[in-house]
Short mmCIF file of C-alpha atoms and ligand atoms in Angstrom, two decimals:
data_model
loop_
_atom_site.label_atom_id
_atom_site.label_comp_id
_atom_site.label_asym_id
_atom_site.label_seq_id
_atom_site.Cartn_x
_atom_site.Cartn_y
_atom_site.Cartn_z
CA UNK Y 1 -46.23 30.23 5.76
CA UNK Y 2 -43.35 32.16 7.74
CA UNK Y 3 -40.48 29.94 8.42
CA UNK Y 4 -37.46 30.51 10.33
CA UNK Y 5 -34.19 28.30 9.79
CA UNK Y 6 -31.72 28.69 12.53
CA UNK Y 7 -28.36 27.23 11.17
CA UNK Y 8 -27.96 28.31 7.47
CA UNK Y 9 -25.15 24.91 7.29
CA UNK Y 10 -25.51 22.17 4.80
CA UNK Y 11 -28.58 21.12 6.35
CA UNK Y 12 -29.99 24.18 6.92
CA UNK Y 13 -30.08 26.12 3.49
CA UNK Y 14 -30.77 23.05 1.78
CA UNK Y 15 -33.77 23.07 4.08
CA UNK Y 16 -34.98 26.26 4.04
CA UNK Y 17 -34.42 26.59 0.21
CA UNK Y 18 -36.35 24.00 -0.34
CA UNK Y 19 -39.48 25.37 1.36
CA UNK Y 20 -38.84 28.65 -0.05
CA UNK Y 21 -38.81 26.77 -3.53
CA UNK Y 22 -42.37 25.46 -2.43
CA UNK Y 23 -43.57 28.98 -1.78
CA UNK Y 24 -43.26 29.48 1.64
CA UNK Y 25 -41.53 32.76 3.08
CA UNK Y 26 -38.41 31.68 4.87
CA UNK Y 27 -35.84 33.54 6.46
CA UNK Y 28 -32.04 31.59 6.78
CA UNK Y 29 -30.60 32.92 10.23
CA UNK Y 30 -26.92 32.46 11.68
CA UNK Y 31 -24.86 33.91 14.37
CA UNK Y 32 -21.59 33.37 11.21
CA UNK Y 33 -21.64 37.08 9.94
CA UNK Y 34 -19.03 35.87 7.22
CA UNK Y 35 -21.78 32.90 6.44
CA UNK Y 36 -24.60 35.53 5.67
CA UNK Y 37 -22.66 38.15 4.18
CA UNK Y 38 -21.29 35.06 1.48
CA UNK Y 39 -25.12 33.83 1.42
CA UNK Y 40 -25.97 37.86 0.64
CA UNK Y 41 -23.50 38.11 -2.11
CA UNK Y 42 -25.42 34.90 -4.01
CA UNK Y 43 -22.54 32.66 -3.14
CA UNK Y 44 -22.75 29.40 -1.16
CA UNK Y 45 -19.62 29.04 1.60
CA UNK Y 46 -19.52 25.27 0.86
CA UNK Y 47 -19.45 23.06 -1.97
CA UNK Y 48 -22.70 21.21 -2.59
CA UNK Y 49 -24.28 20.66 -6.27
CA UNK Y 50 -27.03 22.66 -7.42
CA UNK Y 51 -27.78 24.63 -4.46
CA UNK Y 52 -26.41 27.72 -5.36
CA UNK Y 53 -28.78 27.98 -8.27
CA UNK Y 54 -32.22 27.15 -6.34
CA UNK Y 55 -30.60 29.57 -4.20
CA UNK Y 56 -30.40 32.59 -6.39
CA UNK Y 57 -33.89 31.70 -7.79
CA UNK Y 58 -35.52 31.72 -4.50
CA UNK Y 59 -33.66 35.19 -3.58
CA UNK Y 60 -34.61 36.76 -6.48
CA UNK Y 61 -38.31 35.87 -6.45
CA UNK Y 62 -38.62 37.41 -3.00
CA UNK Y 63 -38.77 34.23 -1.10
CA UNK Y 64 -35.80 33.49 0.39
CA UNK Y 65 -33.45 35.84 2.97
CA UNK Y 66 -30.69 35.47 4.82
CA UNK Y 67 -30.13 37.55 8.48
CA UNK Y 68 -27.67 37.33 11.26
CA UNK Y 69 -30.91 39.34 13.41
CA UNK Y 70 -32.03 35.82 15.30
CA UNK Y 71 -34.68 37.77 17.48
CA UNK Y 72 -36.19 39.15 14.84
CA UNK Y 73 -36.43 36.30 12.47
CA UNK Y 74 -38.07 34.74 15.74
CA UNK Y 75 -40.58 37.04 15.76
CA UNK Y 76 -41.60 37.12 12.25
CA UNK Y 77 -41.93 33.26 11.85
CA UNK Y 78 -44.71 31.05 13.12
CA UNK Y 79 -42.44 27.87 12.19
CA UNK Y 80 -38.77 27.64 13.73
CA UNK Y 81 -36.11 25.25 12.31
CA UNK Y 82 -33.39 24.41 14.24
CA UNK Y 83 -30.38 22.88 12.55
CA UNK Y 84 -27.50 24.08 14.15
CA UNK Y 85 -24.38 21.74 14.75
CA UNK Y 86 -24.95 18.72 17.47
CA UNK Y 87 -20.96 17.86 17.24
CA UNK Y 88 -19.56 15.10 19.31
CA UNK Y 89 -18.92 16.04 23.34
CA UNK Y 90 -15.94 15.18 25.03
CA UNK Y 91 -17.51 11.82 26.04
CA UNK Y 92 -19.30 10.74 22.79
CA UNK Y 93 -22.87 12.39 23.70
CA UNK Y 94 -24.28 15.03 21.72
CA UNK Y 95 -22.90 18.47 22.31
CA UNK Y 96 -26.79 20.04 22.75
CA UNK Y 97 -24.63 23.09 23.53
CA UNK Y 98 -25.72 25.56 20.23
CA UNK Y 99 -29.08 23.50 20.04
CA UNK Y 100 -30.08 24.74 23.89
CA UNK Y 101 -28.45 28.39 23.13
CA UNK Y 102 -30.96 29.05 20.05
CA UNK Y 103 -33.87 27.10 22.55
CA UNK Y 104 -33.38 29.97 24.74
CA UNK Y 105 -32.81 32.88 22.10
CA UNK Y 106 -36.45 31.62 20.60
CA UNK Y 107 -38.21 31.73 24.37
CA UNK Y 108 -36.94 35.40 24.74
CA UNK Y 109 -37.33 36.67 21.62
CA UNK Y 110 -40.82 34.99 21.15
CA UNK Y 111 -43.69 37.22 20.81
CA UNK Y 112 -46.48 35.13 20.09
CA UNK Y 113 -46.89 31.14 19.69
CA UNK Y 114 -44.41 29.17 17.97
CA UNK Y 115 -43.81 25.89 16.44
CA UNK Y 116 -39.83 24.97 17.32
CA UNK Y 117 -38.73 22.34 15.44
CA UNK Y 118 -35.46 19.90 15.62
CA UNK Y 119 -34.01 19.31 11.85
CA UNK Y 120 -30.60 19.03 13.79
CA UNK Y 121 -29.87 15.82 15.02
CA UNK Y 122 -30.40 15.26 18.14
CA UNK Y 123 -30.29 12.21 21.00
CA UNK Y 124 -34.25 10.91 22.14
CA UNK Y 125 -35.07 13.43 25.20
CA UNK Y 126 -34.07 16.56 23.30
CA UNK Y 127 -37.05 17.77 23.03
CA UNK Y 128 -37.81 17.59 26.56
CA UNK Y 129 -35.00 19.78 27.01
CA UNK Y 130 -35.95 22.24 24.54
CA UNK Y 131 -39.37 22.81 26.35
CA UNK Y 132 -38.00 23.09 29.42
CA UNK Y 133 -35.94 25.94 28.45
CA UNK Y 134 -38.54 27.82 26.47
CA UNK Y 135 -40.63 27.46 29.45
CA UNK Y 136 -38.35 29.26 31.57
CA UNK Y 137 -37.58 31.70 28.88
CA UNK Y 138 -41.54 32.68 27.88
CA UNK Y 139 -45.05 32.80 28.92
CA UNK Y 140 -46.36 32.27 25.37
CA UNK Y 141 -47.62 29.12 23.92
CA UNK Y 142 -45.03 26.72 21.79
CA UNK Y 143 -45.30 23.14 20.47
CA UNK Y 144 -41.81 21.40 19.86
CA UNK Y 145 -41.89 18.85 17.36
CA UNK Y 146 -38.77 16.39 15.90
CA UNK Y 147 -38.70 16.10 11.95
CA UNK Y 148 -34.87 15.03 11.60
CA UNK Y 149 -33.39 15.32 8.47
CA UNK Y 150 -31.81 12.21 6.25
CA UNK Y 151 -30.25 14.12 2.95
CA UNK Y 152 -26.77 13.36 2.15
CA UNK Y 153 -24.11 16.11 1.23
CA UNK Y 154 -23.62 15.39 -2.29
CA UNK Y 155 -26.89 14.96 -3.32
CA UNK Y 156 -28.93 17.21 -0.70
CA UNK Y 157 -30.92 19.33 -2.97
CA UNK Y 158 -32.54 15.97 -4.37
CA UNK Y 159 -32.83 14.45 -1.16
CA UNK Y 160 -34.75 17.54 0.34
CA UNK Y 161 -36.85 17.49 -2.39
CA UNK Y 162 -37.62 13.94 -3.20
CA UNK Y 163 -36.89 12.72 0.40
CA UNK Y 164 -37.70 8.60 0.59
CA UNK Y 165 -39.89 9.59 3.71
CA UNK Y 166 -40.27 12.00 6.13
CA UNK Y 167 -40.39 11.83 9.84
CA UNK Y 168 -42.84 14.05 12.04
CA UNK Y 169 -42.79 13.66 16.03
CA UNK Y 170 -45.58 15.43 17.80
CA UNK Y 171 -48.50 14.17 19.63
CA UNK Y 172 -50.18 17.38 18.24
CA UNK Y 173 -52.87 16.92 15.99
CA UNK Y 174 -53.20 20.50 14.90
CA UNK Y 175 -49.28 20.31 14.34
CA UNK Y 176 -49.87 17.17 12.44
CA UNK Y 177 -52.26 18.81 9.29
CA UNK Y 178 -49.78 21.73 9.51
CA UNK Y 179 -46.49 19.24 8.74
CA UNK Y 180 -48.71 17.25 6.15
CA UNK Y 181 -49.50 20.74 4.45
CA UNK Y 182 -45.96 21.47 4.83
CA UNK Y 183 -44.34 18.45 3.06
CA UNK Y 184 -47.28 17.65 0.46
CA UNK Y 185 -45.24 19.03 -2.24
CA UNK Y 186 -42.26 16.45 -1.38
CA UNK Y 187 -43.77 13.94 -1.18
CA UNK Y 188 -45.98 13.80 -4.39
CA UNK Y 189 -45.03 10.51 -5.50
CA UNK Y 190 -46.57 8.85 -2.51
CA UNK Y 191 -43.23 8.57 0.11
CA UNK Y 192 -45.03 8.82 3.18
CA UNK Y 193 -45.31 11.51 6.04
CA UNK Y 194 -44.37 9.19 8.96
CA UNK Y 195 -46.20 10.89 12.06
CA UNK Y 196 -45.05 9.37 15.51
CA UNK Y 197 -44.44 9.96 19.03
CA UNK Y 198 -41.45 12.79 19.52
CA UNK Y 199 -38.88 10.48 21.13
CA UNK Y 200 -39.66 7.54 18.57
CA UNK Y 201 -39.02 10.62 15.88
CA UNK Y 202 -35.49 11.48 17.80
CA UNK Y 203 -34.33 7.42 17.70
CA UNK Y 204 -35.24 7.09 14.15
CA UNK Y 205 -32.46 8.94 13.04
CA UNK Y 206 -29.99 7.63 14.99
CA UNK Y 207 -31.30 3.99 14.16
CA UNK Y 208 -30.79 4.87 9.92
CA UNK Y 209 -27.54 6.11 10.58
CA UNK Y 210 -26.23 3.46 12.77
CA UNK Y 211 -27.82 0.80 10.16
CA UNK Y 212 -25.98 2.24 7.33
CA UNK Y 213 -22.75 2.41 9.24
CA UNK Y 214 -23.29 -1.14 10.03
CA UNK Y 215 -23.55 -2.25 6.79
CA UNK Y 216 -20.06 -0.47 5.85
CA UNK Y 217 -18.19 -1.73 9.10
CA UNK Y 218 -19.50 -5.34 8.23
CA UNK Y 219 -18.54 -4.95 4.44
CA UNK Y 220 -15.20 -4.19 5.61
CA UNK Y 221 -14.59 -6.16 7.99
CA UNK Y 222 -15.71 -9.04 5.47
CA UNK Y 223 -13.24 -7.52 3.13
CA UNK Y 224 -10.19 -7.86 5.26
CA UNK Y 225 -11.46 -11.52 6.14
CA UNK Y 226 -11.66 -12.06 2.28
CA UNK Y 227 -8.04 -10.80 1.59
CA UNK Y 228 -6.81 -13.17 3.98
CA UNK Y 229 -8.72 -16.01 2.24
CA UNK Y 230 -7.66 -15.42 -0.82
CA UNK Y 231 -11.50 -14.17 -2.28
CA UNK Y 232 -12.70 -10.96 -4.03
CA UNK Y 233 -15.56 -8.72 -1.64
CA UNK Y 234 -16.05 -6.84 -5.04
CA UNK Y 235 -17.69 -10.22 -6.45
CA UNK Y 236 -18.80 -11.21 -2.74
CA UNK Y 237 -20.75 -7.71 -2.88
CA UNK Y 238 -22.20 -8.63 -6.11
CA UNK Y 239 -23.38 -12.21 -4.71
CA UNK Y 240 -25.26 -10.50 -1.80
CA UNK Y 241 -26.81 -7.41 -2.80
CA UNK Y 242 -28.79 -9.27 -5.82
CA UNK Y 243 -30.79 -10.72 -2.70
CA UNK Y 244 -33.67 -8.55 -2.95
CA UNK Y 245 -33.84 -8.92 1.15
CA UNK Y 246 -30.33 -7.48 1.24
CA UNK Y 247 -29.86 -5.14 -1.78
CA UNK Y 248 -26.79 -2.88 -3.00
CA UNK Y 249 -26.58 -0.15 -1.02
CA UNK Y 250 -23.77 0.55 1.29
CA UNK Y 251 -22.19 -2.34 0.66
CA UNK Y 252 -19.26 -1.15 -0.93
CA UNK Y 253 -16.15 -1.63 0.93
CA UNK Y 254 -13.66 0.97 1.81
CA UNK Y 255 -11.44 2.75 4.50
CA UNK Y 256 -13.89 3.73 6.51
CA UNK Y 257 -17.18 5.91 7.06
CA UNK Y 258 -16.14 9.54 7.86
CA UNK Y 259 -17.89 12.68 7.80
CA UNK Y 260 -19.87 15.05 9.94
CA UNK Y 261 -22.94 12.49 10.80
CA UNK Y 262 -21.96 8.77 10.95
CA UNK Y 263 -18.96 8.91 13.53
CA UNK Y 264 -20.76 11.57 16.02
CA UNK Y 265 -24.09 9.80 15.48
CA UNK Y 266 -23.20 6.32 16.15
CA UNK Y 267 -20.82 7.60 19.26
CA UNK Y 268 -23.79 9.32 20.47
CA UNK Y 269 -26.35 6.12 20.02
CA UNK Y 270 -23.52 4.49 21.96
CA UNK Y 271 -23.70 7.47 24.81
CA UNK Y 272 -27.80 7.31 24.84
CA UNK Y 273 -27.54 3.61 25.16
CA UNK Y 274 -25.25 3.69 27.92
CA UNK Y 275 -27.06 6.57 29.89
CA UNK Y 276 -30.28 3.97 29.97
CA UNK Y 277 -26.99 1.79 31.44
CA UNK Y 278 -27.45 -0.27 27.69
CA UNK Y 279 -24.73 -1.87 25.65
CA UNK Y 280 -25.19 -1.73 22.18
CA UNK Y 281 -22.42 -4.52 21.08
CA UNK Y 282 -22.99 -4.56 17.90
CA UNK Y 283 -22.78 -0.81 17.32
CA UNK Y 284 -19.36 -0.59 19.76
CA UNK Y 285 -18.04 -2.97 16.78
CA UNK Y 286 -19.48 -1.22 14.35
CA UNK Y 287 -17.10 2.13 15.20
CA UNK Y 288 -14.38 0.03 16.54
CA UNK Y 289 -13.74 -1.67 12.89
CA UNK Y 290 -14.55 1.50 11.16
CA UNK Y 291 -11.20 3.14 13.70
CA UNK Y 292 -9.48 0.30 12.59
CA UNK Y 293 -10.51 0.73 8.85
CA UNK Y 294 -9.43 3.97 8.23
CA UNK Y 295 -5.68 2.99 8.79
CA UNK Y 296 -5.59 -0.12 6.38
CA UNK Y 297 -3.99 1.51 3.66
CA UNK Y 298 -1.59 2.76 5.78
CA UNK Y 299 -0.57 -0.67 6.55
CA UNK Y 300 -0.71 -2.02 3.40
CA UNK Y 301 2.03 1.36 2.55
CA UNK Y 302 3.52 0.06 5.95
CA UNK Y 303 3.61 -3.21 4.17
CA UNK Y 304 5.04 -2.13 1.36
CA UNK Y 305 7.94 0.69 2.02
CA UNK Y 306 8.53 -0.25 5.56
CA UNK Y 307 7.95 1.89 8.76
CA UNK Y 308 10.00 4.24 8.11
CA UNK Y 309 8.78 6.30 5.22
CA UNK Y 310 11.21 8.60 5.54
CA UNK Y 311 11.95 10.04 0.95
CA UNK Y 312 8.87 7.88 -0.20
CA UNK Y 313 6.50 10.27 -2.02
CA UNK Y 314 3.07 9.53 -1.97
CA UNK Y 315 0.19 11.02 -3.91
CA UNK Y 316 -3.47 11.09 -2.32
CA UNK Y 317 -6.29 11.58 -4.94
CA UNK Y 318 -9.65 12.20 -2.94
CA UNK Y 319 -9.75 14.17 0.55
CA UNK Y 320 -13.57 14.92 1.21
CA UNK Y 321 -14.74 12.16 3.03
CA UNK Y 322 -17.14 11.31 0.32
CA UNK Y 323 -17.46 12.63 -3.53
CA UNK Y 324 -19.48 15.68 -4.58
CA UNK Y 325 -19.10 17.30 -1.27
CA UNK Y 326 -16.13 19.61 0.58
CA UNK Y 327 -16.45 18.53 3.45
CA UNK Y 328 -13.46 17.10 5.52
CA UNK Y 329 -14.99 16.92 8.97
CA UNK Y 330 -13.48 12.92 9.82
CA UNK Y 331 -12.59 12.04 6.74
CA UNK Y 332 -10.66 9.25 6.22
CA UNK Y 333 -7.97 10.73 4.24
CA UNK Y 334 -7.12 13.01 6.79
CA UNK Y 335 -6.14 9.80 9.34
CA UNK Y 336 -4.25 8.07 6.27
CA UNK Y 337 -2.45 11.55 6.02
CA UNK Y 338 -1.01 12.41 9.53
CA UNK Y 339 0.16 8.59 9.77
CA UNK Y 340 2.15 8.54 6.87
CA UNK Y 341 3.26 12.41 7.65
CA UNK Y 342 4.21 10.62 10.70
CA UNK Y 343 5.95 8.03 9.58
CA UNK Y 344 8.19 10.53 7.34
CA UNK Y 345 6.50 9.98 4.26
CA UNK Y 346 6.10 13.22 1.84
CA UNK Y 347 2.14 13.61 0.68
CA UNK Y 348 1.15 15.26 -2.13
CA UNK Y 349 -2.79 15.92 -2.55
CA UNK Y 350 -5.16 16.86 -4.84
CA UNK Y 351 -9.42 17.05 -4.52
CA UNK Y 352 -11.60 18.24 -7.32
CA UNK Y 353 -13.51 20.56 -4.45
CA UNK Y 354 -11.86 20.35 -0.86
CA UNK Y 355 -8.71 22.42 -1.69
CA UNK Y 356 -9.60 24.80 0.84
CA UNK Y 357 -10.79 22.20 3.58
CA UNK Y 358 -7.75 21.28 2.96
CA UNK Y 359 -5.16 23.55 2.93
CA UNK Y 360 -7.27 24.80 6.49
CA UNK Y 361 -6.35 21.31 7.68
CA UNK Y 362 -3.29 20.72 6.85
CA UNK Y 363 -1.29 23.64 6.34
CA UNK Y 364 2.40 23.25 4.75
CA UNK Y 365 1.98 19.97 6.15
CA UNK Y 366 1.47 18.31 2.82
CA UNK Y 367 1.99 20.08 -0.44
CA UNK Y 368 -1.56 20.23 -2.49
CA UNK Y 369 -1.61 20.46 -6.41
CA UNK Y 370 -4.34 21.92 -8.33
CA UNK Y 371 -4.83 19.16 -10.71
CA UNK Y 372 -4.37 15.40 -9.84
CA UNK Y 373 -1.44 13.94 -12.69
CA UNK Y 374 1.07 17.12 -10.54
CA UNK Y 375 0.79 15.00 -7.58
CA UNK Y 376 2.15 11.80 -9.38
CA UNK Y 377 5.68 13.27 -10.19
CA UNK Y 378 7.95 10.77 -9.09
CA UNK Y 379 5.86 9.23 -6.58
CA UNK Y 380 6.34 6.34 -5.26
CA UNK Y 381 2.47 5.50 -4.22
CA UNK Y 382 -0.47 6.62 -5.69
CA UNK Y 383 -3.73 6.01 -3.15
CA UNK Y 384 -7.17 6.63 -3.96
CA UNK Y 385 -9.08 8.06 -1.05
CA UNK Y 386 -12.61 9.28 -2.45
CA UNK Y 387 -14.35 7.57 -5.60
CA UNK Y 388 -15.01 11.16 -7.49
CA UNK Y 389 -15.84 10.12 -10.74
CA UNK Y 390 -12.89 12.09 -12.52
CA UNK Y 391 -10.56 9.46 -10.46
CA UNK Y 392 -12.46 5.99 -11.80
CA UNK Y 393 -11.46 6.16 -15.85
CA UNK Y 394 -8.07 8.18 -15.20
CA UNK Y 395 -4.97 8.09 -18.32
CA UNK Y 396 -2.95 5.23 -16.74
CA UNK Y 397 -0.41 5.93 -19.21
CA UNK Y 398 0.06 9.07 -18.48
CA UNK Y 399 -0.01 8.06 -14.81
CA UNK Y 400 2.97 5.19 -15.06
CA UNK Y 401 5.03 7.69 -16.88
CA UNK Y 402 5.16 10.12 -14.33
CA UNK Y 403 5.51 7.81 -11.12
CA UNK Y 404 9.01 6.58 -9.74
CA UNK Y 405 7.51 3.22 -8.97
CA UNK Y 406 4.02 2.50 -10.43
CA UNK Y 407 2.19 1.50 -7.09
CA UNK Y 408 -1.89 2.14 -6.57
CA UNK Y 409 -3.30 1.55 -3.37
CA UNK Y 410 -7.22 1.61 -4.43
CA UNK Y 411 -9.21 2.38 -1.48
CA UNK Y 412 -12.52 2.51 -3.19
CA UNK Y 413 -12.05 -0.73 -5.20
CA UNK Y 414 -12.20 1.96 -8.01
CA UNK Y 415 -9.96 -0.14 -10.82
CA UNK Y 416 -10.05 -3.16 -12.36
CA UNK Y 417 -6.77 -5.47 -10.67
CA UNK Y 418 -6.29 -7.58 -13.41
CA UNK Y 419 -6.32 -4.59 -15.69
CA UNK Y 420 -3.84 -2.37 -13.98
CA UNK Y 421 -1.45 -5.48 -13.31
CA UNK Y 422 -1.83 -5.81 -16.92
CA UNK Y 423 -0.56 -2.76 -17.37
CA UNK Y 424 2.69 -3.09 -15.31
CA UNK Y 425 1.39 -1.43 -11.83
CA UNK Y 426 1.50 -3.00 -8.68
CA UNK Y 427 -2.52 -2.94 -7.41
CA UNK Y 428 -3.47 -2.81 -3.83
CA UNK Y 429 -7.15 -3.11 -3.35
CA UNK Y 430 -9.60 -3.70 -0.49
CA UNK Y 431 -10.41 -6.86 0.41
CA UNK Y 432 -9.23 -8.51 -3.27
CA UNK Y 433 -6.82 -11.28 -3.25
CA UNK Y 434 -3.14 -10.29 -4.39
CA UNK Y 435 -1.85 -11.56 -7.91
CA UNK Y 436 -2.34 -15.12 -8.74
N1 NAD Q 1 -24.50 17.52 7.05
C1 NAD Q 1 -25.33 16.52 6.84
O1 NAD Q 1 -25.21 15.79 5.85
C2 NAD Q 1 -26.48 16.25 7.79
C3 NAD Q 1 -27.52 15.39 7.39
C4 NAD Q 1 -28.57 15.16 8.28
C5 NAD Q 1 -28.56 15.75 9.54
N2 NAD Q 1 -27.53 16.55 9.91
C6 NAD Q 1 -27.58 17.18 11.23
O2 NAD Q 1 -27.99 18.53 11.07
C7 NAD Q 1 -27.34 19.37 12.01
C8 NAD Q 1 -26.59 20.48 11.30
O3 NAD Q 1 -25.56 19.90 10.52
P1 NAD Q 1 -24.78 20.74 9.39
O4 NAD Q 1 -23.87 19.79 8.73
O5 NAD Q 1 -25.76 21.52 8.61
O6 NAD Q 1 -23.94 21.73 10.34
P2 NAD Q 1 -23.06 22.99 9.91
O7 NAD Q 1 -21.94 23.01 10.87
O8 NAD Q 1 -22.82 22.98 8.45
O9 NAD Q 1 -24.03 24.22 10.21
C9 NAD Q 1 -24.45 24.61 11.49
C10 NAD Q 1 -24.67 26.12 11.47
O10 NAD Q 1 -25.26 26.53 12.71
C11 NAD Q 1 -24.74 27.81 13.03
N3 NAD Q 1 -24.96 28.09 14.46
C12 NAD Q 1 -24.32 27.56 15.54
N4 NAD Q 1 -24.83 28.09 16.68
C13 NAD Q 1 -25.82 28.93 16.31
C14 NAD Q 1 -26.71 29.76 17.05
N5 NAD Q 1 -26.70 29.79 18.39
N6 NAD Q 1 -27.61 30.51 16.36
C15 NAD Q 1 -27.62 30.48 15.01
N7 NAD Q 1 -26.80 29.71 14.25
C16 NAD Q 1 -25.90 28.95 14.91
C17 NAD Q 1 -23.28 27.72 12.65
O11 NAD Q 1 -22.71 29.00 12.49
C18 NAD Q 1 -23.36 26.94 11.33
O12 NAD Q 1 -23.46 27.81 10.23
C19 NAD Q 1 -26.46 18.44 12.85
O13 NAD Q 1 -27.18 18.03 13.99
C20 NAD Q 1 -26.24 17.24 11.93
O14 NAD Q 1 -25.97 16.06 12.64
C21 NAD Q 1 -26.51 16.82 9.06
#
């Protein structure tokens, strides 16, 4: 099968590389010259694990391109992927802006019938939209059909490939054997192929992300109730997810859920809801905590230093709003950053792939260090702001020598607070009760 991917971003290579690893003929199509010239050269422009390989592999075997020539690709493909950017508008919605652009490159440049697809993220109605514009744009035939997309930077190869399920919307049932031949290699272990209605296919993905950032807005806001009363969320975590009707995951406790999908998609949830003149409560709470979240460390520095940080030195290990990935887009760590900057407070950073994110975000701002122990020269706070597994089993020796005053604030609940007291720092965790 021809397939067209417009948006060659984080969702968008990983997609099309993966059907290209299945067989298919796919051409990766962007309007980022740089972005294809990078792809041309064999390298990916982002950090993300084991994509670059698949990538080469698929290039070299003839199945994979990459073209800034949109029309074109158009024409050659009988499926179309779109999985551009759906950032967050001005008032929360979903900027459909790019999304409705490439709807109405596909209707001119179509010569033939098409399937267009939605991998981007987009609110229920979308597809509505999209028709509407190819049917002012073209005369030919076109289906448009929602299959959103739930991999995770970090681990997006194997989510691609060994997705937990996949969601079709189409009331098509010619479209429907096409999608089933499509994914049959996926899902060979029996996830299933969940075909529904196109708009029940658009709300699903909202509805898994605004779950998940439920559960970490209610874990945290647990935690902060659990500092107060003088009880551990790490062992509170434990207690709950060994209900099998509750279970482990995203449970964990933290400064926040960041990132280029929770924030928007939960805002935009919020928008759709309030469009069909809706108020999801729960879900206002949901982001409201998770603003709130994002500046407890800085409190607890506030706490410690005073307002004025004015000559403290603080080191920040971890600025990708999650580990394995580069990406900065909300992270955390960025918010923690500008309010201390703000409050005087000299930052010195290190992250074992978003140096360049980075140094694009925050300029001389902050100084950033190429390996993590140069940030700890007589600093007077140490925070941990992504759990990368080089930060979890670090030399604490090593570390107490170099600090002025050995202080960790642990936003990950990475260490052990009985261990580090033990060996003379001053711990700061989330939601764990203060020394006894
Ligand atoms: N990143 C994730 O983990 C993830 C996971 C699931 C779903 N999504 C959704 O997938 C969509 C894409 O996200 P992403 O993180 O891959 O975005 P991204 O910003 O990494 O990539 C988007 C790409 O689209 C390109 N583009 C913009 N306008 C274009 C146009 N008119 N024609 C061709 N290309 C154009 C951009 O140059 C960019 O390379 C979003 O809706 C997002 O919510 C993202």
């Amino acid at each position: 099968m021809k397939i067209g991917v417009i948006g060659s971003g984080y969702v968008g290579l990983v997609a099309g590389t993966g059907f290209a690893e299945t067989g298919h003929q796919v051409c990766c199509l962007d309007v980022d010259d740089r972005k294809i010239a990078t792809l041309r050269d064999g390298r990916v422009p982002f950090y993300e694990p084991g994509l670059e390989d698949l990538i080469r592999r698929n290039v070299r075997e003839g199945r994979l391109s990459f073209s800034t020539d949109v029309d074109a690709g158009v024409r050659e493909s009988r499926i179309l992927f779109i999985a551009v950017g759906t950032p967050q508008g001005e008032d929360g919605s979903a900027d459909l802006r790019h999304v409705l652009d490439v709807a109405r490159t596909i209707g001119q440049a179509m010569d033939g019938p098409k399937i267009v697809v939605t991998k981007s993220t987009v609110p229920v109605g979308t597809a509505d939209r999209i028709a509407e514009v190819l049917g002012e744009t073209t005369s030919h035939p076109f289906d448009v059909v929602s299959n959103p997309e739930f991999l995770k930077e970090g681990d997006a190869v194997n989510d691609f490939l060994k997705p937990d399920r996949i969601i079709v919307g189409t009331d098509s049932a010619e479209v429907r054997e096409l999608f089933a031949d499509l994914y049959a290699p996926f899902v060979r272990t029996e996830n299933p192929i969940l075909f529904m209605d196109v708009r029940s296919a658009e709300m699903t993905k909202y509805a898994a992300n605004a779950m998940l950032a439920t559960r970490i807005s209610f874990m945290n806001d647990l935690a902060n109730l659990c500092e107060a009363a003088g009880a551990d969320i790490a062992l509170v975590r434990k207690g709950m997810g060994a209900d099998r009707r509750i279970g482990y995951a995203f449970l964990f406790p933290g400064i926040g859920y960041g990132g280029s999908c929770f924030p928007k998609d939960v805002r935009a949830l919020l928008r759709t809801a309030a469009e069909h003149g809706r108020d999801l409560k729960i879900l206002t709470a949901v982001d409201e905590v998770n603003e709130a979240q994002k500046l407890r460390l800085v409190e607890k520095v506030v706490a410690r230093f005073g307002e004025d940080l004015t000559g403290t030195r603080v080191a920040v290990w971890g600025l990708s709003f999650k580990p394995r990935t580069d990406d900065m887009r909300e992270a955390p760590a960025v918010v923690i950053i500008d309010a201390l900057v703000g409050r005087g407070a000299e930052v010195l950073a290190f992250d074992p792939a978003a140096m360049d994110s980075a140094a694009r975000t925050f300029g001389d701002k902050i100084m950033l260090c190429q390996v993590g122990y140069h940030c700890l020269k007589n600093a007077d706070a140490l925070i941990v702001a992504t759990e990368w597994n080089e930060f979890r089993r670090p030399d604490f020796e090593r570390i107490q020598g170099l600090m002025r005053t050995p202080v960790i604030f642990d936003g990950r609940n990475l260490y052990n607070p009985e261990k580090l007291r033990g060996l003379g720092f001053e711990y700061h965790g989330i939601g764990r009760p203060g020394p006894r």
